[in-house]
Coordinates of C-alpha atoms in Angstrom, one line a residue:
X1 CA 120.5 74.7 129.8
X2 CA 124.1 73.6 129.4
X3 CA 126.2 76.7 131.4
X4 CA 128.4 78.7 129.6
X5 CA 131.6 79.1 131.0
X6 CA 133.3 82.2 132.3
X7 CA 136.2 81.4 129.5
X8 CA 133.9 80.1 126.8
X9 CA 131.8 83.4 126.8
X10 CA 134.7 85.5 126.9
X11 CA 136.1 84.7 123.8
X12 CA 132.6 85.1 121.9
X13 CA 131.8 88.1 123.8
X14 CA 135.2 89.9 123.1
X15 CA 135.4 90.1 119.8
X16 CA 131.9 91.5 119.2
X17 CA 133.0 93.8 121.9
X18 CA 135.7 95.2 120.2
X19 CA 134.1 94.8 116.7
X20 CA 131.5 97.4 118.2
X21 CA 133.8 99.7 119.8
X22 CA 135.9 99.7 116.7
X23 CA 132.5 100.8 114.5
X24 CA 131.4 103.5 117.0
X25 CA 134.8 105.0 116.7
X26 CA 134.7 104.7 112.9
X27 CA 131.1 106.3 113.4
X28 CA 132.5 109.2 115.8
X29 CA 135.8 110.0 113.7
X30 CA 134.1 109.5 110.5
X31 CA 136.6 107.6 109.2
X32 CA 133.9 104.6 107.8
X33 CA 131.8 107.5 106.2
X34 CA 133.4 107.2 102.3
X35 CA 132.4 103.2 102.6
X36 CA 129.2 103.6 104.1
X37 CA 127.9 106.4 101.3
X38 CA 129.3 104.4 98.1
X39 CA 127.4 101.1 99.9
X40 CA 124.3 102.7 100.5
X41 CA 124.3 104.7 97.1
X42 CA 125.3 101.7 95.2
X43 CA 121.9 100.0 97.0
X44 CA 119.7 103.1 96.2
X45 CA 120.7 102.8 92.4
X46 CA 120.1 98.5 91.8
X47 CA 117.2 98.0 93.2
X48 CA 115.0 96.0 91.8
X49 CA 110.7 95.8 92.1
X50 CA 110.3 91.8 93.4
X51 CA 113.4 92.5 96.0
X52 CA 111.7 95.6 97.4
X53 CA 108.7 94.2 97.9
X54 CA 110.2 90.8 99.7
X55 CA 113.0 93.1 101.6
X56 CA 109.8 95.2 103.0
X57 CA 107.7 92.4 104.2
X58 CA 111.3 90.9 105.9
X59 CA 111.7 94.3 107.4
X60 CA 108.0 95.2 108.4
X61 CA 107.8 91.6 109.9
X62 CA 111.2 92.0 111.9
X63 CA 110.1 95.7 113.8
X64 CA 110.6 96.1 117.4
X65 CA 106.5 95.0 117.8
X66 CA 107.1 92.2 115.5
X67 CA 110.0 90.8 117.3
X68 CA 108.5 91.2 120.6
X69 CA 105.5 89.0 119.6
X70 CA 108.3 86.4 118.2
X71 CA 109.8 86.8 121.5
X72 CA 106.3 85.6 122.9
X73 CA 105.3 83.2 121.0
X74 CA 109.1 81.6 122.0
X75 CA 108.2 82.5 125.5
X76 CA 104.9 81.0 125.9
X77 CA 106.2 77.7 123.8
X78 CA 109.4 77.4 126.4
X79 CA 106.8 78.0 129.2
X80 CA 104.6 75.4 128.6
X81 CA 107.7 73.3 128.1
X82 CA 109.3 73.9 131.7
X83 CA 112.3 75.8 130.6
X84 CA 112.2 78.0 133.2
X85 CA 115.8 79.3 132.5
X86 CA 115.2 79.2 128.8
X87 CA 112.2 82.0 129.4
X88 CA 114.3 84.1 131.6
X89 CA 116.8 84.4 128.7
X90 CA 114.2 85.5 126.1
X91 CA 113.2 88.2 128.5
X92 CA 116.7 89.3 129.2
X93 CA 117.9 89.1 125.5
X94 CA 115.3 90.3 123.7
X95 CA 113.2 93.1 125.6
X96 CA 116.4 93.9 127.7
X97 CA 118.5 93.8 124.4
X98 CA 116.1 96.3 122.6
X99 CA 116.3 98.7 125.5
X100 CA 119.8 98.8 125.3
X101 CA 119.7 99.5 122.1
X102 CA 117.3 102.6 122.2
X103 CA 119.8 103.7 125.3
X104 CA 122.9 103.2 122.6
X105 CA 120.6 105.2 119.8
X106 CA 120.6 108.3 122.0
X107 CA 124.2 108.1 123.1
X108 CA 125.5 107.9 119.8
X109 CA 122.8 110.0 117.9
X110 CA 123.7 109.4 114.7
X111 CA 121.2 110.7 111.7
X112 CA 119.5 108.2 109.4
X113 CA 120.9 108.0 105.6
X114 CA 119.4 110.3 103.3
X115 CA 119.0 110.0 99.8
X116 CA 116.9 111.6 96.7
X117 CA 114.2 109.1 96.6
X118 CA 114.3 107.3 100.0
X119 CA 112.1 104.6 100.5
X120 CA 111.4 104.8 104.2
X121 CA 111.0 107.9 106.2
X122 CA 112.7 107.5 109.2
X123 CA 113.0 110.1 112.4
X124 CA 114.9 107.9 115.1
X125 CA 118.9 107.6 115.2
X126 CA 120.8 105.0 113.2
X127 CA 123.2 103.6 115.3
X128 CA 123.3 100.7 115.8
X129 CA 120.4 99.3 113.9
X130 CA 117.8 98.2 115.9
X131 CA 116.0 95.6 113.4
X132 CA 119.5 93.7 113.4
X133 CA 120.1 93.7 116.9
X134 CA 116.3 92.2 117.4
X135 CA 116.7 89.7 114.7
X136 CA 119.9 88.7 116.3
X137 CA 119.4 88.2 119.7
X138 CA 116.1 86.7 118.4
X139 CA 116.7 84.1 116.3
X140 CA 120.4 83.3 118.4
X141 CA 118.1 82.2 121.7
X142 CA 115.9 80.1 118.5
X143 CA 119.1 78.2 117.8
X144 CA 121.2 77.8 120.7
X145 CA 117.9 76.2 121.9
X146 CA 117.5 73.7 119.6
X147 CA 121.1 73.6 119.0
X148 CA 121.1 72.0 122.8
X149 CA 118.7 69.9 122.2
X150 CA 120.0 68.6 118.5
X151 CA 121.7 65.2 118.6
X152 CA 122.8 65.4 115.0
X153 CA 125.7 67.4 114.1
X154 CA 124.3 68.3 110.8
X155 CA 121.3 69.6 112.0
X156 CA 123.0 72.0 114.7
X157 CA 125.2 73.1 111.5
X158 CA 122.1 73.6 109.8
X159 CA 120.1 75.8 113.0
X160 CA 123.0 78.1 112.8
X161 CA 123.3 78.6 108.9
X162 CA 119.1 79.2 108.9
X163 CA 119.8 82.2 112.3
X164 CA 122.4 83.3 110.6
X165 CA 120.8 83.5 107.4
X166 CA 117.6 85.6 108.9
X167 CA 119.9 87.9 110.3
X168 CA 121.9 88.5 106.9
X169 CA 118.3 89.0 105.7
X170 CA 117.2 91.6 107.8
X171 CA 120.7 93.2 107.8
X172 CA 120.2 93.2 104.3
X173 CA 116.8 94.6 104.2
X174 CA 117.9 97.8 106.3
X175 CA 120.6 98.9 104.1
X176 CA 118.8 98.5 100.8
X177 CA 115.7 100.1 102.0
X178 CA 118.1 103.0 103.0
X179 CA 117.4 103.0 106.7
X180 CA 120.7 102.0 108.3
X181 CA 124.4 102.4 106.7
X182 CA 126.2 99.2 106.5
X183 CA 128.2 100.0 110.2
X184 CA 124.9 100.6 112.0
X185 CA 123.8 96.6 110.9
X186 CA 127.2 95.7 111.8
X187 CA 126.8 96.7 114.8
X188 CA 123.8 95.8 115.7
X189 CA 125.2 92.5 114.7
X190 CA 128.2 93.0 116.9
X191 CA 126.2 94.6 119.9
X192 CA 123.3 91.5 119.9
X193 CA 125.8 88.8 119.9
X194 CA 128.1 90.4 122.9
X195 CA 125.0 91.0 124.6
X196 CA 123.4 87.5 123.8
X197 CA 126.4 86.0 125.4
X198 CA 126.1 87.8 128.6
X199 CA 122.8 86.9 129.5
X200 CA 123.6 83.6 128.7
X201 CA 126.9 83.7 130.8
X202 CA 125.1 85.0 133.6
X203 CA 121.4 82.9 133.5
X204 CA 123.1 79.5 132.7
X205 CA 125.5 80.0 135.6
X206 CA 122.6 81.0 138.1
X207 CA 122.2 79.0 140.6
X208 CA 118.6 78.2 142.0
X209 CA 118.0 78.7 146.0
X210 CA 117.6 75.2 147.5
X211 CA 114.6 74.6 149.1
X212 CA 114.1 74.5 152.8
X213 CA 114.8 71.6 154.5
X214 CA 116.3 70.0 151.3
X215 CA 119.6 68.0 151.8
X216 CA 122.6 69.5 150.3
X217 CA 125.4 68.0 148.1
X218 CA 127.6 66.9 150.6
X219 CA 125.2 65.0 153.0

């Protein structure tokens, strides 16, 4: 695992960082609520049969149980490959990002969208969405992985277009299904990239005890 510098993470974890705390205050003051109704009712009134079908199988395949058997699948696969660091990341971004965002859920307790016909039924808080901070953190490990290990610079463009892409999707599939307004996704965005980089920060940067009796560097 390349380490990721002190400086490096800082200025990818900052600006989700401040992109969250700027949509929690616009969720406190209400000040993002005009935009988040005419987004949410413009969804409820296009949809369309074929897209609710496919945004329901993304949805119901990216729930906290589904991205948790993702996350083991990766795990087992980076196991068996002797990425020992790689493993402790999954288990620090994905389970550990999940919890934070159940402890984020109660602090902010926001209530879900409702609308005249809504097509899930949902009793947990909204913000931030928890399907986009899973798919985030999820697919983010996925790519910086095999962005690392990528010699062709078209093919680490193309790992972050396809993990970006899934997370659009799923983003996508909470606020048409009326389960999230568009600043929950946002920030689940926001809080699974800022919290992606600092396990990454941290794990990359950790160094292993030597073993005893093992020479040091400088003898």
């Amino acid at each position: 695992m390349t380490p990721l510098r002190p400086h490096r993470a800082a200025t990818l974890a900052l600006p989700a960082l401040l992109l969250f705390a700027s949509l929690a205050l616009a969720v406190q003051t209400k000040t993002a609520a005009a935009i988040d109704l005419a987004i949410s009712h413009w969804m409820e009134h296009h949809g369309q049969p074929w897209l609710t079908r496919l945004l329901f199988w993304v949805t119901d395949a990216h729930q906290p149980i589904g991205i948790l058997l993702l996350g083991a699948v990766l795990l087992a696969w980076l196991w068996r490959r002797g990425e020992r660091r790689w493993c402790a990341l999954v288990i620090a971004a994905v389970p550990g990002g999940m919890l934070l965002n159940v402890l984020l859920k109660w602090t902010f307790q926001r209530a879900r969208p409702e609308f005249g016909e809504p097509l899930v039924h949902l009793l947990t808080y909204s913000f931030p969405s928890g399907h986009t901070l899973g798919a985030t953190v999820f697919y983010g490990v996925l790519a910086v992985y095999l962005r690392q290990h990528a010699r062709n610079p078209t093919a680490r463009a193309a790992l972050a277009v396809a993990a970006l892409g899934m997370v659009l999707l799923v983003a996508l599939s909470r606020l048409y299904l009326g389960a999230h307004y568009p600043t929950d996704v946002l920030a689940g965005m926001a809080e699974g990239c800022a919290w992606l980089t600092i396990c990454m920060t941290v794990i990359s940067n950790w160094r292993s005890p030597r073993p005893a009796g093992a020479p040091s560097k400088s003898s």
